[in-house]
Amino acid sequence: MHRRLAAVPLVVALALAAPAAAQQSPETPAAVQVQEIVVTATRIESTIATAPDAITVVTREEIDALDARTVADVLATVPGVIVSQTGQPGGQTSVFLRGASSGQTLVLVDGVRVNNAFNGRYDFVDTTVDNVERIEVVRGPQSTRYGSDALGGVINIVTKRSAAANSGSALVEVGENASTRVRAATTAVLGPVSLSAEGGAFDTDNERPNSKFHEAGGSFGATWRASERFDVGLSGSYRESSAGTPNDTFTNDPNDSTRIKTSLTTLLVHGVPAAWWDARLSLSAGHERVVFDGPEPNPPFFSGNLKTETVTDARHADLQNVFAIAAGHQLFLGLSHDSSPTDYTSSSAFGVASIDKTVTANAVSGQYDWSPAKSFTASLGGRVDDFNTFGTHATWRAGGRYTVAASGTILRANVGTGFRAPTVADLYYPGFSNPDLEPEENFGWDAGVEQPLAGGRLQVGANWFQNDFDNLIAYSTTAFRPENIAEARTAGVEASLLWTPTASLSVNGAYTWLPTAEDRTTGERLLRRAKHSGSVGAVYRFPRWVRLDTLLTFSGSAPDKNFSTFPAQDVENDGYLKWDLGVTVTPATWLDLGARVENLLDEEYEQAFGFPALGRTFWGGATVRF
């Protein structure tokens, strides 16, 4: 589905609205331009208008209009996405896509999986938008395209790999709680070679004791276009962060800390051997080291010093071929290999535990797209994955899209299966593991409609979806180890709105209604899944050099657990309403001056695993372009 979703109740809030939408020419409606965005996460490249899948793409222009610092900030405005952060900046940040758990949402960087092999999750805590070109969110089971972990969908972070001209920029921002952000970026074109690089740092004391956060890193991209039919791309990134870790509001640990270092290097070779054959080979190597240090005191149990270190490597090879076998017929064939060595150690009052295991997976996949006319696309795919830990698993998906010529109405429907392989922790953690676990599975479907109005300047849409999860891994209180014993169901509606009444004003809305998020084994609602969440925002560009943006985000209450007690007690995380307002002034083509206020309208907001949030935060800064 196209861009952000929004239900009818949000329309009344449009005047408060929030960011988004790329700059438009006076004669071209935003809704028309959006349709031309090419999506790569669908394996066979397509535009949003022609793809059967429910898709959201957030462009670089939209990211800038949001004044977002992290990818999680951007994802909070996407329909079907719930972002859960453990407190202020630096806290663990998880994403739930269509109600699936954080381990059931696959995260990619330039098509390369980055979920942690030890626990299967991806922590967005230090993932900045500094070198991001766009973010693609493909909702619904996507294991047929990417294998394990893609039950709720796929988030593909596409980085800047090339440049059209020489350029550069430098940014400095300051804010409350001794917060600072610095960033520098440059691009260069040297004949057939284009280069990009960025680096920066973010520091904040935060308000809560023992919650200082530091993040720094950089990335680069290089593309050599040898000819119209052959190019080679190389990209790399490195990030490190350190954070005081006070844990939940019931314990307030005074001295725990977490340090994270990550790196990723990817080589992409792209060739067109014939007019009917497009081939891509991707080779990547990732590394992540997470150290948690928990010296005494460790409230509430005071169980002695605790230290853990998790080191994971990810080696990935992916070959994809797209064959245009006839007019309107495209066939994708892919091979992939993944190897993930994992080394985990922990020491505590209960002793020392260690794991040294390598998970390998090989897969073959195929997808057939049929477009007999511009108004219709059908897609059918299948994949078989083979793991050294549990054996083979097969998945499939099918989808279709039809555009009504007279009205421009787009109808979409998809159905498919997904799976999540048992993690290293599930299979091998000393004393609390089960080497005989089978993968988690799900069956999901969605149906959607998208309607352009007012000559294409207004676009509204909705998706209805349901996911049934089986064979879920949960801890058995009788066997005292993880077992495939749980079931769950999520179902709801995603709604979107994009309105561009003039070339100067654009309005976005996103709303997710998740009435069903049920653990069908216990009958309880799944933790941290709010029934209502969404955003609405606007950007207004004055004729000369001033831009205003405003963003309203909200979430309803959600159940949680207080693990500082035994057994853990049920708690309710209050909902929140947050209003951001920003202004950017461009007195010269080479200078932007900006200010922003983030205002929490619900002063009582507090998460069991978070903190009493600040009522208002101010930011100010400048960007110099050269």
XYZ file of C-alpha atoms in Angstrom:
626
model
C 0.000 0.000 0.000
C 1.178 3.436 -0.818
C 2.830 5.691 1.743
C 1.280 6.304 5.196
C -2.204 5.188 6.208
C -4.918 7.201 7.929
C -8.454 6.539 9.044
C -11.364 8.921 8.763
C -11.091 10.075 12.436
C -7.664 11.518 11.667
C -8.981 13.955 9.108
C -10.181 16.296 11.838
C -6.604 16.500 13.138
C -5.016 17.469 9.856
C -4.604 21.056 10.918
C -2.198 19.878 13.608
C -0.507 17.492 11.234
C 3.016 16.199 10.710
C 5.841 15.878 8.250
C 6.350 14.256 5.004
C 6.173 14.328 1.235
C 8.880 15.221 -1.166
C 9.048 18.632 -2.795
C 6.655 18.905 -5.687
C 6.587 21.050 -8.772
C 3.539 23.331 -8.967
C 2.002 21.338 -11.773
C 2.601 17.828 -10.418
C 0.509 16.396 -7.541
C 2.434 14.516 -4.858
C 0.226 11.463 -5.173
C 1.232 11.053 -8.807
C 4.974 11.320 -8.113
C 4.822 8.811 -5.265
C 3.617 6.085 -7.601
C 6.939 6.179 -9.497
C 9.088 5.185 -6.505
C 10.873 1.918 -7.308
C 10.796 -0.755 -4.598
C 13.706 -3.215 -4.427
C 12.617 -5.302 -1.409
C 10.093 -7.137 -3.613
C 13.020 -8.860 -5.443
C 11.461 -8.116 -8.859
C 11.684 -4.319 -8.920
C 8.342 -2.540 -9.244
C 6.726 0.771 -8.460
C 4.322 1.228 -5.584
C 1.471 1.596 -8.086
C 2.143 -1.745 -9.823
C 3.162 -3.983 -6.868
C 0.580 -6.356 -5.347
C 2.148 -6.002 -1.889
C 1.176 -3.617 0.909
C 4.172 -1.264 0.781
C 5.263 1.999 2.378
C 8.311 3.887 1.127
C 9.706 6.869 3.042
C 11.982 8.937 0.813
C 14.994 11.028 1.790
C 12.952 14.214 1.333
C 10.350 12.919 3.755
C 12.996 11.900 6.282
C 14.432 15.422 6.159
C 10.974 16.942 6.564
C 10.447 14.783 9.648
C 13.687 16.106 11.194
C 14.172 12.491 12.246
C 17.446 11.386 13.864
C 16.835 7.631 13.896
C 15.158 5.063 11.677
C 12.848 4.242 14.591
C 11.585 7.861 14.555
C 10.624 7.392 10.903
C 9.027 3.974 11.405
C 6.761 5.393 14.116
C 4.893 7.232 11.324
C 4.390 4.133 9.131
C 1.070 2.228 9.204
C 1.155 -1.220 10.738
C 4.313 -0.437 12.728
C 4.532 -0.188 16.529
C 7.818 1.118 17.964
C 8.623 0.210 21.569
C 11.568 1.980 23.216
C 12.862 1.219 26.681
C 12.950 4.791 27.907
C 14.762 7.773 26.448
C 17.473 7.751 23.719
C 19.822 4.829 24.240
C 17.157 2.414 25.446
C 16.479 -0.847 23.626
C 14.225 -0.089 20.646
C 12.061 -2.820 19.118
C 9.631 -2.794 16.204
C 6.424 -4.820 15.930
C 5.081 -5.119 12.375
C 1.391 -6.016 12.112
C 1.504 -7.252 15.698
C 4.299 -9.764 15.059
C 7.069 -9.829 17.654
C 10.354 -7.979 17.150
C 12.018 -11.308 16.319
C 9.373 -11.947 13.651
C 10.164 -8.732 11.757
C 13.115 -8.984 9.382
C 15.382 -5.952 9.008
C 17.569 -5.519 5.926
C 20.256 -3.008 4.984
C 20.510 -2.833 1.194
C 18.810 -6.225 1.045
C 21.185 -7.842 3.581
C 19.646 -9.300 6.752
C 20.928 -7.748 9.984
C 18.828 -9.490 12.658
C 20.996 -10.802 15.497
C 21.643 -14.560 15.224
C 21.783 -15.004 19.014
C 18.249 -13.795 19.794
C 16.775 -13.206 16.323
C 16.000 -9.527 16.950
C 17.253 -6.207 15.657
C 17.766 -3.319 18.075
C 17.163 0.049 16.384
C 18.820 1.892 19.301
C 21.711 3.409 17.306
C 20.438 3.135 13.721
C 20.533 6.700 12.448
C 19.161 8.105 9.182
C 22.394 9.895 8.320
C 23.272 7.889 5.205
C 19.803 6.554 4.399
C 18.370 7.125 0.922
C 14.945 5.626 1.656
C 13.186 3.101 3.893
C 10.994 0.384 2.377
C 8.419 -1.417 4.534
C 6.774 -4.471 2.915
C 4.040 -5.841 5.148
C 2.803 -9.423 5.391
C 4.721 -12.740 5.383
C 7.871 -12.336 3.257
C 9.797 -15.547 4.030
C 9.346 -16.624 0.412
C 11.658 -13.763 -0.548
C 14.010 -13.547 2.445
C 13.686 -16.682 4.576
C 13.605 -16.759 8.357
C 12.205 -13.991 10.595
C 9.991 -12.333 7.932
C 6.601 -13.295 9.414
C 5.245 -9.791 10.001
C 7.106 -8.310 7.040
C 10.380 -6.750 5.946
C 11.992 -3.368 6.669
C 14.656 -2.572 4.065
C 16.968 0.366 4.838
C 18.465 1.555 1.535
C 21.685 3.547 1.903
C 23.231 6.161 -0.372
C 25.565 4.336 -2.741
C 26.117 6.907 -5.445
C 25.873 10.598 -6.238
C 24.883 12.758 -9.177
C 27.207 15.678 -8.334
C 29.885 16.871 -5.910
C 28.374 18.123 -2.668
C 28.868 18.320 1.070
C 27.164 19.342 4.277
C 27.869 19.781 7.968
C 25.304 19.886 10.766
C 25.443 20.933 14.413
C 22.473 20.651 16.806
C 22.100 21.283 20.518
C 19.233 20.505 22.848
C 18.174 20.051 26.437
C 19.921 17.622 28.813
C 23.322 18.535 27.341
C 22.297 16.951 24.034
C 24.491 17.516 20.979
C 24.512 16.120 17.474
C 27.171 16.668 14.825
C 27.267 15.248 11.325
C 29.252 15.723 8.113
C 28.558 14.239 4.701
C 30.061 14.490 1.239
C 29.519 13.129 -2.262
C 31.801 13.150 -5.283
C 31.680 12.103 -8.905
C 34.923 11.031 -10.590
C 34.038 9.976 -14.109
C 32.350 6.567 -13.925
C 32.884 6.410 -10.141
C 30.530 8.056 -7.656
C 31.275 8.269 -3.934
C 29.422 9.132 -0.754
C 30.519 9.249 2.889
C 29.123 10.462 6.189
C 30.038 10.478 9.850
C 28.687 11.887 13.038
C 28.005 11.578 16.745
C 25.127 12.065 19.177
C 25.421 12.600 22.933
C 22.862 13.235 25.638
C 22.771 13.079 29.428
C 19.033 12.296 29.408
C 16.996 13.150 32.482
C 16.972 9.872 34.378
C 20.005 8.881 36.527
C 22.462 6.451 34.876
C 21.089 7.057 31.401
C 23.801 8.952 29.502
C 23.950 7.902 25.859
C 26.727 8.244 23.277
C 26.540 7.144 19.653
C 29.081 7.664 16.862
C 29.923 6.162 13.516
C 30.170 6.583 9.810
C 29.496 4.949 6.475
C 30.600 5.086 2.867
C 29.350 4.042 -0.532
C 31.063 3.738 -3.909
C 29.677 2.771 -7.300
C 31.639 2.114 -10.475
C 29.491 2.220 -13.605
C 31.666 0.465 -16.146
C 28.916 0.557 -18.765
C 25.164 0.700 -19.124
C 25.114 -3.044 -18.511
C 27.604 -3.463 -15.667
C 28.250 -1.738 -12.335
C 29.882 -2.588 -9.038
C 28.964 -1.109 -5.666
C 30.825 -1.229 -2.357
C 29.414 0.061 0.930
C 30.417 -0.098 4.560
C 29.326 1.193 7.942
C 30.538 1.247 11.526
C 28.586 2.277 14.626
C 29.356 2.232 18.312
C 27.275 3.280 21.262
C 27.408 3.270 25.042
C 24.480 3.789 27.359
C 23.746 3.808 31.029
C 21.092 1.146 31.556
C 18.801 1.953 34.503
C 16.367 -0.798 33.420
C 12.663 -0.472 34.212
C 11.119 2.167 36.444
C 10.537 -0.349 39.219
C 14.248 -1.097 39.745
C 16.244 1.992 38.674
C 19.625 0.282 38.555
C 22.329 2.870 39.359
C 25.339 1.496 37.457
C 24.441 -0.980 34.690
C 25.715 -0.164 31.200
C 25.510 -1.480 27.642
C 28.107 -1.070 24.870
C 27.440 -1.977 21.244
C 29.723 -2.056 18.198
C 28.465 -3.005 14.744
C 29.927 -3.056 11.245
C 28.673 -4.137 7.839
C 30.475 -4.336 4.487
C 28.650 -5.209 1.270
C 29.834 -5.786 -2.284
C 27.165 -5.669 -4.987
C 27.919 -6.742 -8.566
C 25.160 -5.966 -11.055
C 25.117 -6.976 -14.684
C 22.710 -7.227 -17.602
C 24.141 -10.071 -19.733
C 21.226 -9.765 -22.156
C 18.211 -7.542 -22.646
C 16.081 -10.265 -21.014
C 18.417 -11.087 -18.094
C 19.267 -8.953 -15.037
C 21.705 -10.489 -12.514
C 22.860 -9.307 -9.083
C 25.411 -10.858 -6.739
C 25.593 -9.556 -3.168
C 28.380 -10.511 -0.755
C 28.404 -9.126 2.777
C 30.104 -9.491 6.134
C 28.599 -8.129 9.340
C 29.897 -8.021 12.906
C 28.184 -7.109 16.177
C 29.546 -7.046 19.723
C 27.223 -6.320 22.655
C 28.583 -6.069 26.203
C 26.289 -5.694 29.187
C 27.963 -4.885 32.505
C 25.823 -5.152 35.635
C 27.926 -4.775 38.809
C 26.310 -4.779 42.231
C 23.914 -3.448 43.335
C 21.421 -5.104 40.976
C 17.958 -4.313 42.300
C 15.534 -5.787 43.046
C 17.162 -9.198 43.578
C 20.764 -8.204 44.512
C 22.069 -11.425 42.979
C 25.696 -10.389 42.506
C 27.680 -9.024 39.596
C 26.511 -9.889 36.100
C 28.348 -9.489 32.810
C 27.462 -10.782 29.349
C 29.195 -10.501 26.000
C 27.610 -11.515 22.703
C 29.662 -11.538 19.489
C 27.910 -12.432 16.244
C 29.207 -12.473 12.704
C 27.017 -12.682 9.620
C 28.346 -13.816 6.259
C 25.849 -13.563 3.466
C 25.913 -14.433 -0.249
C 22.900 -13.839 -2.460
C 22.535 -14.364 -6.208
C 19.355 -13.154 -7.848
C 18.372 -13.375 -11.497
C 15.366 -11.712 -13.113
C 14.391 -12.997 -16.542
C 12.004 -11.119 -18.822
C 10.832 -14.315 -20.509
C 8.168 -12.530 -22.602
C 6.190 -9.312 -22.663
C 4.422 -9.067 -19.302
C 6.183 -12.129 -17.874
C 9.072 -11.903 -15.366
C 10.733 -14.757 -13.520
C 12.973 -14.403 -10.455
C 15.359 -17.203 -9.459
C 17.591 -16.845 -6.419
C 20.206 -18.694 -4.405
C 21.458 -17.630 -0.981
C 23.884 -18.775 1.703
C 24.103 -17.487 5.277
C 26.618 -18.352 7.958
C 26.321 -16.853 11.451
C 29.022 -17.747 14.005
C 27.949 -16.752 17.515
C 30.030 -16.532 20.673
C 28.213 -15.804 23.943
C 29.600 -15.695 27.489
C 28.056 -14.668 30.785
C 29.282 -14.640 34.354
C 27.137 -14.154 37.450
C 26.577 -15.457 40.952
C 25.011 -18.536 39.337
C 28.208 -19.394 37.455
C 29.637 -19.044 33.969
C 27.761 -19.890 30.759
C 29.156 -19.943 27.243
C 27.981 -20.735 23.718
C 30.092 -21.106 20.582
C 27.891 -22.155 17.684
C 27.516 -21.442 13.968
C 24.155 -21.495 12.200
C 24.227 -21.986 8.435
C 21.365 -21.773 5.975
C 21.091 -22.337 2.237
C 18.052 -21.461 0.171
C 16.602 -21.546 -3.314
C 13.683 -19.299 -4.240
C 11.568 -18.342 -7.209
C 8.903 -15.798 -8.084
C 6.784 -15.306 -11.195
C 5.099 -11.986 -12.007
C 2.505 -11.744 -14.752
C 1.319 -8.366 -16.075
C -0.780 -8.881 -19.207
C -1.821 -5.212 -19.014
C -0.841 -2.104 -17.069
C -3.983 -2.499 -14.979
C -3.174 -5.975 -13.632
C -0.297 -7.791 -11.930
C -0.273 -11.269 -10.408
C 2.595 -12.774 -8.440
C 3.365 -16.292 -7.228
C 6.471 -17.398 -5.317
C 8.033 -20.224 -3.356
C 11.196 -20.894 -1.372
C 12.956 -23.762 0.401
C 15.432 -23.059 3.233
C 17.790 -25.657 4.666
C 19.322 -25.102 8.139
C 22.033 -27.105 9.854
C 20.035 -26.794 13.092
C 16.617 -28.282 12.237
C 16.490 -29.215 8.544
C 14.373 -27.784 5.720
C 11.341 -25.513 5.618
C 9.247 -24.392 2.634
C 7.144 -21.226 2.256
C 4.919 -19.752 -0.460
C 3.073 -16.538 -1.281
C 0.639 -15.233 -3.909
C -0.727 -11.784 -4.632
C -2.528 -9.655 -7.140
C -3.192 -6.005 -8.011
C -5.871 -4.522 -10.245
C -6.285 -0.860 -11.191
C -9.719 0.317 -12.284
C -9.021 2.457 -15.342
C -12.001 4.790 -15.019
C -11.442 5.804 -11.380
C -7.788 4.931 -10.733
C -8.851 2.726 -7.815
C -6.170 0.171 -6.905
C -7.258 -3.175 -5.423
C -4.704 -5.489 -3.806
C -4.779 -8.919 -2.140
C -2.015 -11.190 -0.807
C -1.732 -14.502 1.005
C 1.310 -16.433 2.146
C 3.320 -18.174 4.831
C 6.356 -17.284 6.913
C 8.685 -18.862 9.445
C 11.199 -18.027 12.133
C 14.073 -20.411 12.815
C 14.923 -21.196 16.468
C 17.701 -18.887 17.612
C 21.059 -19.808 19.068
C 19.723 -18.872 22.516
C 16.647 -21.103 22.018
C 18.723 -24.073 20.918
C 21.899 -23.927 22.965
C 21.693 -21.724 26.084
C 23.133 -23.888 28.903
C 20.388 -25.296 31.127
C 17.572 -23.363 29.414
C 17.491 -24.613 25.820
C 15.988 -27.249 23.566
C 17.988 -28.560 20.570
C 14.863 -30.244 19.155
C 12.876 -27.071 18.503
C 11.057 -26.605 15.202
C 10.620 -23.218 13.481
C 7.743 -20.898 14.303
C 5.221 -20.539 11.462
C 2.494 -18.187 10.313
C -0.201 -17.897 7.681
C -1.189 -14.359 6.719
C -3.454 -12.555 4.296
C -4.381 -8.979 3.485
C -6.744 -7.128 1.151
C -6.517 -3.436 0.387
C -7.878 -0.559 -1.620
C -6.297 2.736 -2.616
C -8.309 5.599 -4.081
C -6.997 8.782 -5.733
C -9.285 11.816 -5.452
C -9.238 15.489 -6.416
C -7.252 14.894 -9.556
C -4.627 12.837 -7.756
C -3.903 15.430 -5.071
C -5.706 13.364 -2.431
C -5.019 9.670 -1.967
C -6.637 7.474 0.688
C -6.369 3.767 1.321
C -6.840 0.893 3.722
C -5.555 -2.647 4.248
C -7.337 -5.387 6.162
C -4.961 -8.077 7.459
C -4.789 -11.203 9.607
C -1.875 -13.358 10.772
C -2.156 -16.758 12.474
C 0.995 -17.888 14.279
C 1.609 -21.535 15.171
C 4.383 -23.552 16.768
C 5.531 -20.488 18.713
C 8.471 -21.026 21.032
C 7.605 -20.416 24.688
C 9.119 -21.500 27.994
C 7.435 -24.578 29.448
C 6.966 -24.507 33.222
C 6.656 -28.291 33.233
C 9.609 -29.213 30.991
C 11.666 -26.223 32.228
C 12.880 -25.404 28.733
C 11.549 -23.686 25.572
C 8.973 -25.681 23.632
C 6.842 -25.225 20.477
C 3.640 -24.808 22.507
C 2.119 -21.393 21.773
C -0.291 -19.930 19.211
C -1.264 -16.329 18.467
C -3.399 -14.235 16.120
C -3.166 -10.612 15.045
C -5.719 -8.835 12.869
C -6.610 -5.263 12.086
C -6.762 -2.394 9.638
C -4.096 -0.007 8.323
C -5.341 3.246 6.824
C -3.506 5.988 4.926
C -3.957 9.504 3.652
C -1.796 11.737 1.479
C -3.095 15.188 0.517
C -1.321 17.861 -1.501
C -3.826 20.704 -1.948
C -1.123 23.069 -3.236
C 2.513 22.876 -4.269
C 3.433 24.425 -0.903
C 1.429 22.179 1.446
C 1.489 18.414 1.915
C -0.342 16.396 4.558
C 0.153 12.764 5.621
C -1.824 10.516 7.917
C -1.250 6.999 9.261
C -3.526 4.950 11.494
C -3.373 1.340 12.687
C -6.275 -0.400 14.406
C -5.179 -3.683 16.006
C -8.265 -5.051 17.794
C -6.875 -8.591 17.766
C -3.436 -9.330 19.195
C -4.118 -12.463 21.178
C -1.951 -15.129 22.706
C -4.319 -17.978 21.843
C -2.592 -20.299 24.303
C -3.289 -18.138 27.370
C -6.142 -16.001 26.004
C -4.292 -12.816 26.964
C -3.434 -9.834 24.763
C 0.115 -9.783 23.407
C 2.418 -7.458 25.324
C 3.092 -3.886 24.112
C 0.588 -4.066 21.235
C -1.652 -1.000 21.410
C -5.094 -1.238 19.799
C -4.796 2.268 18.335
C -1.715 4.064 17.022
C -0.854 6.486 14.268
C 0.359 9.887 13.180
C -0.763 12.871 11.163
C 1.486 15.597 9.878
C 2.039 18.443 7.479
C 4.778 20.427 5.789
C 4.240 23.973 4.527
C 6.820 25.715 2.355
C 6.601 29.475 2.145
C 7.341 30.967 -1.278
C 10.890 31.967 -0.360
C 12.984 30.406 2.369
C 10.889 29.217 5.316
C 9.515 25.735 5.921
C 7.192 24.703 8.765
C 6.598 21.091 9.742
C 4.420 19.603 12.434
C 3.855 16.022 13.561
C 1.255 14.527 15.864
C 1.849 10.911 16.949
C -0.288 8.901 19.315
C -0.642 5.432 20.778
C -3.205 3.823 23.018
C -2.459 1.892 26.192
C -0.977 -1.614 26.005
C -0.387 -4.459 28.473
C 3.101 -5.167 29.812
C 4.870 -7.064 32.601
C 6.770 -5.919 35.675
C 9.642 -8.392 35.869
C 11.061 -6.879 39.053
C 8.681 -9.155 40.947
C 8.371 -12.921 40.943
C 6.163 -13.972 39.401
C 6.011 -10.972 37.048
C 2.990 -8.743 37.609
C 0.645 -7.486 34.905
C 0.882 -3.733 34.284
C -0.613 -1.338 31.754
C 1.510 1.071 29.766
C -0.359 4.346 29.403
C -0.970 5.693 25.942
C 0.602 8.934 24.791
C 0.031 11.915 22.523
C 3.100 13.722 21.210
C 3.255 16.923 19.152
C 6.428 18.065 17.378
C 6.768 21.454 15.715
C 9.742 22.570 13.630
C 10.817 25.545 11.549
C 13.620 25.700 9.003
C 14.935 28.981 7.623
C 17.185 29.088 4.553
C 18.645 32.612 4.326
C 21.154 31.428 1.706
C 21.378 28.429 -0.579
C 24.258 27.091 1.499
C 22.699 27.515 4.972
C 19.735 26.072 6.908
C 18.838 27.274 10.406
C 16.366 25.128 12.317
C 14.553 24.867 15.627
C 12.252 22.175 16.940
C 10.122 21.519 20.002
C 8.947 18.033 20.960
C 5.953 18.336 23.250
C 4.416 15.400 25.118
C 0.787 16.409 25.559
C -0.084 13.565 27.930
C 1.990 14.328 31.032
C 1.037 11.034 32.707
C 2.650 8.887 30.043
C 4.941 6.288 31.560
C 6.045 2.891 30.305
C 6.761 0.064 32.680
C 10.039 -0.426 30.838
C 10.529 3.257 30.159
C 10.580 6.416 32.200
C 8.421 9.423 33.077
C 8.854 11.166 29.722
C 9.866 14.800 29.411
C 6.941 17.117 28.849
C 8.838 19.295 26.373
C 12.225 19.163 24.659
C 13.865 21.913 22.575
C 16.374 21.528 19.739
C 18.187 24.060 17.606
C 20.865 23.757 14.958
C 22.399 24.728 11.652
C 23.327 22.920 8.437
C 25.956 24.250 6.048
C 26.027 22.950 2.473
C 28.975 23.229 0.118
